[in-house]
Every structure is written in C-alpha cells, then in structure tokens.
Amino acid sequence: MTQSQVASDENGAMMRSESVGFRRNKRQGMAMSVVERYMRHDIPCALSTCTQCAQNQELRQRGVPLLDAQAARIVVPDASAVSRYIELLETSELNNLVFCQTVLDALDRRNRTRTIRNVRKITADPRRSSVVFANEVFAETQPSGGSAGRLPGESAAERDLRAVLRTANWYARHVYGSNASPSTPPRVLILTVKDSHAEMYTAGQRESGVDVLRLDDFVAQLCPQLQEHFNEIKGATEGADMDITDKSPLEYAQARIKAKSENGYPDYWALCDVEDGLRTGKLIQGKIRIVRAGPAGTKRQPQGIIERAGGLPSVVISGRLALNRVCPGDTVVVRILTDSEASGDPAEAEAAIGDDVEGAVGSDAEDEEDIAVDQIDAGEEAAATNEEPGHVRGAVVYVAERKWRPFVATLQVDEGGSKHLAVPVDASVPKIRIHYMDTAAIADRYFVVAVDGWAADSQYPHGHFVRALGKIGDLDAKIDTILVERQIAVSQAALVFSEASLREMPVDSAADPWTLCPGEIEKRRDLRDTLVFSIDPQGSQDIDDAISMRTTGGGGFELGVHIADVTQFISPGMATDTEAQARGTTVYLADRRFNMIPEILSERICSLRGNEDRFAVSVVWTLDKGYNVESVWFGRTVIRSACEMYYEQAQDLLDGKTGVAGIDPIKEDVFRQSIVDLAKAMRVLRERRRQNGALELASTEVKFEFHKQTKAVAEVRPKKSLEIHRVIEEAMVFANAAVARRIHQHIPSAALLRRHRSPTKDRFERLIKAAGSKGFSVDCSSNAALAESLRKVAQAANQSDPDLLFLAKSMATLAMQEADYFATGDCGDPAEFVHYGLALDYYTHFTSPIRRYADIV
C-alpha cells in the first residue's frame, strides 16, 4: 500500500514529493518505507553558450565541463547503450554526451558501480564536453505518472525509456529556443541498442530536433573509425548479460539469489553491522595489498596485507576464502580473527570466517522478495612473503570501495564453449572469467579485460573483453601493456597531443623563430649576465633546471637554482593544461618517452638550452662563508645558459681535470670554479640533513645501450654513481624545501606540499632480523636512529662485506611508505608536513615542471 504527499517551498523553485509504502517482513513484521524526492525548476542545461539558464554562469566560473553548442549533435545514450558499450563511449571520438540520471539510477540498481564510475570520468574530462543531467529531479523532464512516475500498466523499463525521450525532447526545445543558440543548433540524438527501444522512441511524441539511431547504425554512419572497436565489444559481450535492460530489477535480484551456493564465499556483512563494527573498533578498514606468499618453487597462495598507522601491527589475510573476492587496491573492512582461529589450521579458520556475521545478507530466513530488495539497494557488493610475528590475522567481511581498473591479460582457453579465463599479466590479480566466441583471434594476443562483478558462488570474478592490444612478444604490444597496466593511457596513440593543444602552441620555425617578448622581459629580473649552466644526463632534451654559483664580497656566495617557466605558456583552462594534468608526468621508457607537454615546449622553447635566452622561475640565495642563508629571493627571471653540461663533464671539472671534451676552453676555468664551490656548499647542506636524520637508501639506476641498426637493446648496465649526481640532487632538494616554506607562508591553507610519513615498526622486522643475523642492531625508532644504524653497517660492510650495505639499504627502502601530495588546508598540524626520508619540515616539487605536473601547480 502506498500514499503520496506533495509540498513546495515558499518561492516555488523546488517541490517535495513523498511516497509512503508498507511492506510485510518476516523478521520485523509490517515495515514502513518513506521515499522523498525533490523536484526543481532551476536545473541548468550545461550548454556552453546558453544564458537562459542562470546556473550555467556559475558552472563556467567553477571550470565544470559544459556541452559544446557548436557541435553537430548532442548525444543521449540510453541504459542499453551505456551498460553494454561503456568502453565505446569512453573513446575520445565520442563527445557531447548527455547521461540521464535515469540511466545512472538503473545502473545503480544492478550494482554496476564500475560503469557509473566510468561515466563520471567521461563527464569530468573537459575534452569530452559531456554532462550528467539530473532529469529525475527536474520538473520539466521528470516522468509524469503515479508512484515512481509510472503510468498505469507501465513497466519500470518502459518508464525509463519515456524518461530518456522526455529529456531529449526538452533539450531539443531548449536548444532551439535558447537566446544564445547558434545559427545551426545541434541535433539531439538518442542512442540505443535494441530495435524495440528504437521503435518506442520513434513512436513516442518526439520533437522535430530529436533523432533516434541504433548504436551500430550510429557507428557505421557517423563514426566509421570506431567500427572495428565496436565489433570487438559487440562480439565480446554477446550473451554475456551486459545489457541491464534484458532483466527487470526484480528478475536481476532473483537471478542472483538463485545463483547463490552454500559452498561459495561468505556473504558480506550488512552495511549497518559494518558501521557498528567500525564505530566500536571490532572491525578495521583499509586499502589492501595483494602478494603471493609461500616457499619458492611451490604454488604460492594469495595473501592480503593492510597496513595501519600509529605503530599498530599490519593485518594479514591469508587464503582465498579469507580474502573474500577482493582485488589489489580495494578498500576493505576486516574482522580480526581470534587467537583460536588464527592459531588453528588455515582451512578451519577459513571455514569459520562467516560464523560471526550477524545480519549478513541472506543469513536470516527472510522471503526472497525481502532479500531481493536488500541486494538491489546495497549497491555493488562490494613483496612480502609469509606472515611474521607482530602481524595479526584477519578476514574480509565487506568491500567499501572497488578499484577495478582495466587489466591486461592473456587467454587461457577452456575446451569447448565460449567461456574462458583471462590471465592478468599482474600476478596479484585473480583470473577473470570472460565470454568470447572467436578465441583464435585473441589466443596469441594481449588484450584488455574489464571486471563486471564477483558472485559469491564463483571462484573467479566475471568480466568482458574490451579490446586487443597486439601480439604477445611484439614490442609495441608490450609498450601498450605497460601504459594500460600503469593507467597512463589506453594506448600509445592516445598520447598524441590533440589539435586543440597544438593550436595553443607558440610558433617556432626556421622561417619564424620564437623570441622572447620585450614586454615580458621588462617584468622580470634579467640574469643573462650571470653565469648559468645546466648539468643533465647525456642526450637530454627537456632541460628543466640550471644552476648558478658565484662568490660575493666577504667570502660569501650567491647560489641560484633556475627552473624553466612552463606557466608562461600554459594557463589554467587551456587544452594543454588539461592534457598535462591528465598525463601527470612524462613517461620514460628504454627507447622512447611520452611527453607531458608538447615537444615544442618541452624540448625547445621551455627547455633551458645552451646559449639561448629563456624564461625561468628562480630561487637565489645569499650565503655566508659557512653556507648559512642570509637572504633568499624568489621570482621570475630571464636567463641565458652558458653550457649544457653532462654529468660526466661536470665530474671531470670537479675532479680538477683540464681540457674536458665538449667544454669551451675559454670558459673551462670559470665553470670549474663554480662547480667546485657548488660541491663544497652542497656537501655541507647534505651533512646537515644527514645529522637531522636524512636517509641515504639504495637506488640503482640502469643505462640502456642500443644496436645502432636494429635499435634493439644491446646491453643493460648500472649507471656509475658520481658525486656530481648528489651535488645537483642536493641543490634541487634545497630549492624544493625553500619553495615549500615560501608557499606555505603566503597561502597557508592551500599550499601543495609533499610529505613522507614515518613507517610503522613492523615494516622493519625483516631488516632487523637480517641485520641481527650478521651481528648488527638496527634502531628504527626515528629517521635519525635508522640513519645512524645504517651508518654503522656501512662502516663495517666497507671492510668485510660490501654487499651487506646494499642489502640493508634495499630492505630499508622496501620498508618505507610512499610519499604523497597534500594540501595544507587538509592537514592543520605542521608536524604532519614532515618528509621522513629527507629530514625536512617542508617539502614540495618545484624543479621539474617540464615533466611533472605537480611542479606546474
């Protein structure tokens, strides 16, 4: 039984509707449910040129992506298109998409949170000009009707189709009626997969500006370049239950109930029990890391590790059932096992995992309808070795957040049928069951697979084929695999800069070379008469930083670190800025790199090339003869680097050699003096940090040698460690720390800093045991204590066992937590700003803006 009430606010901008329902429940008896829905009249269209919707101006000011009014069409995909072909909609060729709230609600009712997340990624990308439209709470697009907007005799699916059509009609009327409408307004196009849906849209009351197309016709007629990709997805999802419109919500839930098995994984706890457990401390929440544990030469079992702050021991989850359908990176809720469970046989402990689950889904003798409603509303169900003393054992009882990314896999063909196992190249990810008919086409290829869910009665998660990358063993296929696995890009082709970005670039050609703007020079400090030089690996093209070091009166020094001023050419809101932000960093591989910003900037106009005038952002210190800071200046400058020096050349000068190849003989002496003075200063600064607890850990870089003709890798060898490496490193650390303190002083609530948290004690257990076996004691109570312990190991190892020091430093490195960026407004206590490894109170990234986006910020 249901009752409805309607109310509105004083100005009529919003209406509230309330539906009251009663349902009989075997556990609780008669239960009342109340659903409130607020109808608004002020939802904006999000069209870029529309001034009719007042809220559009606010969206523009906030930088929210808007629909492109100059495009040929506005595309409105329905639930069948989004649920089955989301990978196609993610391609950059498809823009100006309007995702109805109706569609997202339908996805949510089927636990398709990954698809919803992908939709959100599309609409968050300014390059896609796509939006989510809240049609369900907009008075002009909300489906009319009784309960839940349904007409008499109308199914939920038919109601949703009518809602999509109603939204498309409103957009057509609005676009053609907008006072800022272009001369040729875009057509509104409804995309669907099914003939029956197309027929219903066509038969409905359509506005003249609304078209309807099946997705296959849309690709063939308007996007033929996507035909092969479309065919791959169509073949991979045929019969794979991807289209959510194939079943009603009730049929979907009933199918899930029918598939349950008593021999499957334990059910996840109910959300209310999880919240109670977290509040009382009975449960623990954290991000899980999956490793393979067990003796070498045996089949290693998956093991999960959750690290806790505050010196608390890590939680280890051992075995398939205890892990309970998790993947690496998932945020999970864990129950700590009792001593009897943890000390007994692992199989017996796993069997007891679900015993203490009060209120778990399906654990009560409710009728099927009650269980179906619970499951629909719940949303998506959600180099270590064996555990050591100090750890506690646990079992996963809930998944708070999934991190199902696209995985690269190869095929394990099962005999007969169309269902097979995809074996991810990442060994920490479980095999994924997929449906694919033409196995011969992908049997020898890398391909991308997406995870759709993991039922409690299935040993493996189920997913679907997305696209093929290339033949196993092929170099380009391996490169694409790296890009997908590291979530850098979908392929190498996707890392080509867009036309919009290239149009923003300054001109620099033989006929019209780029030069500094005189007006801009006047705004800057001119340091072109100061001796500035860069020191980088041989062959570097993207030169971010340069150095100056000269003596001043009274035996003091002036030290300058000069960084390429990328922000002179890239501003917020530009397409180049958007692409750089999406890339995050320049990606370096053995034989190629993928730039963060276009080459005209990274290798030419911004790069601090020798004997070229360049814009820079500089930090200039005045130091006394003891290398203490007397004053520091920050600002924009113009510099002219006198030399692009290689590390090896700089080291030769530091060693006092003469006639160094590639160095101008006339300037060699002055370069040598600057480098010697710089090295002396950096040794002092480095020693000060070391005394404060800075760590010197293992970091082995390798160098690749290539065949001249084939370009294949001929040799891989460790790079020789030179003192000049440490000198330049210390200068950059000095500059980063100074800038960090400066920006925190000027914008204390919004400074972007970088911190390195202190590791928990249990992370050092292996290092302590290994050092103890050699007679050394390691104190890890602080970074200073650890540094002193490693120093003692180094003194002994240099005489008796040189490999021991490398091993100790390597194990200490593995024990470290990852450094992370943070905004100071989110962390009020300056004690939490500390960089543990560098022993600095303030630190940020400033010195590499050509290849790291954080430095641009």
Short mmCIF file of N, CA and C in Angstrom, two decimals, residues 356 386 518 677:
data_model
loop_
_atom_site.label_atom_id
_atom_site.label_comp_id
_atom_site.label_asym_id
_atom_site.label_seq_id
_atom_site.Cartn_x
_atom_site.Cartn_y
_atom_site.Cartn_z
N ASP A 356 30.54 -15.44 12.49
CA ASP A 356 30.22 -14.35 13.41
C ASP A 356 29.56 -13.18 12.70
N ASN A 386 55.48 -14.95 3.72
CA ASN A 386 54.58 -15.42 4.77
C ASN A 386 54.58 -14.46 5.96
N PRO A 518 59.66 41.42 -25.62
CA PRO A 518 60.31 42.50 -24.87
C PRO A 518 59.48 42.98 -23.69
N ASP A 677 82.87 25.24 -6.04
CA ASP A 677 82.20 25.99 -4.96
C ASP A 677 80.82 25.39 -4.67
#
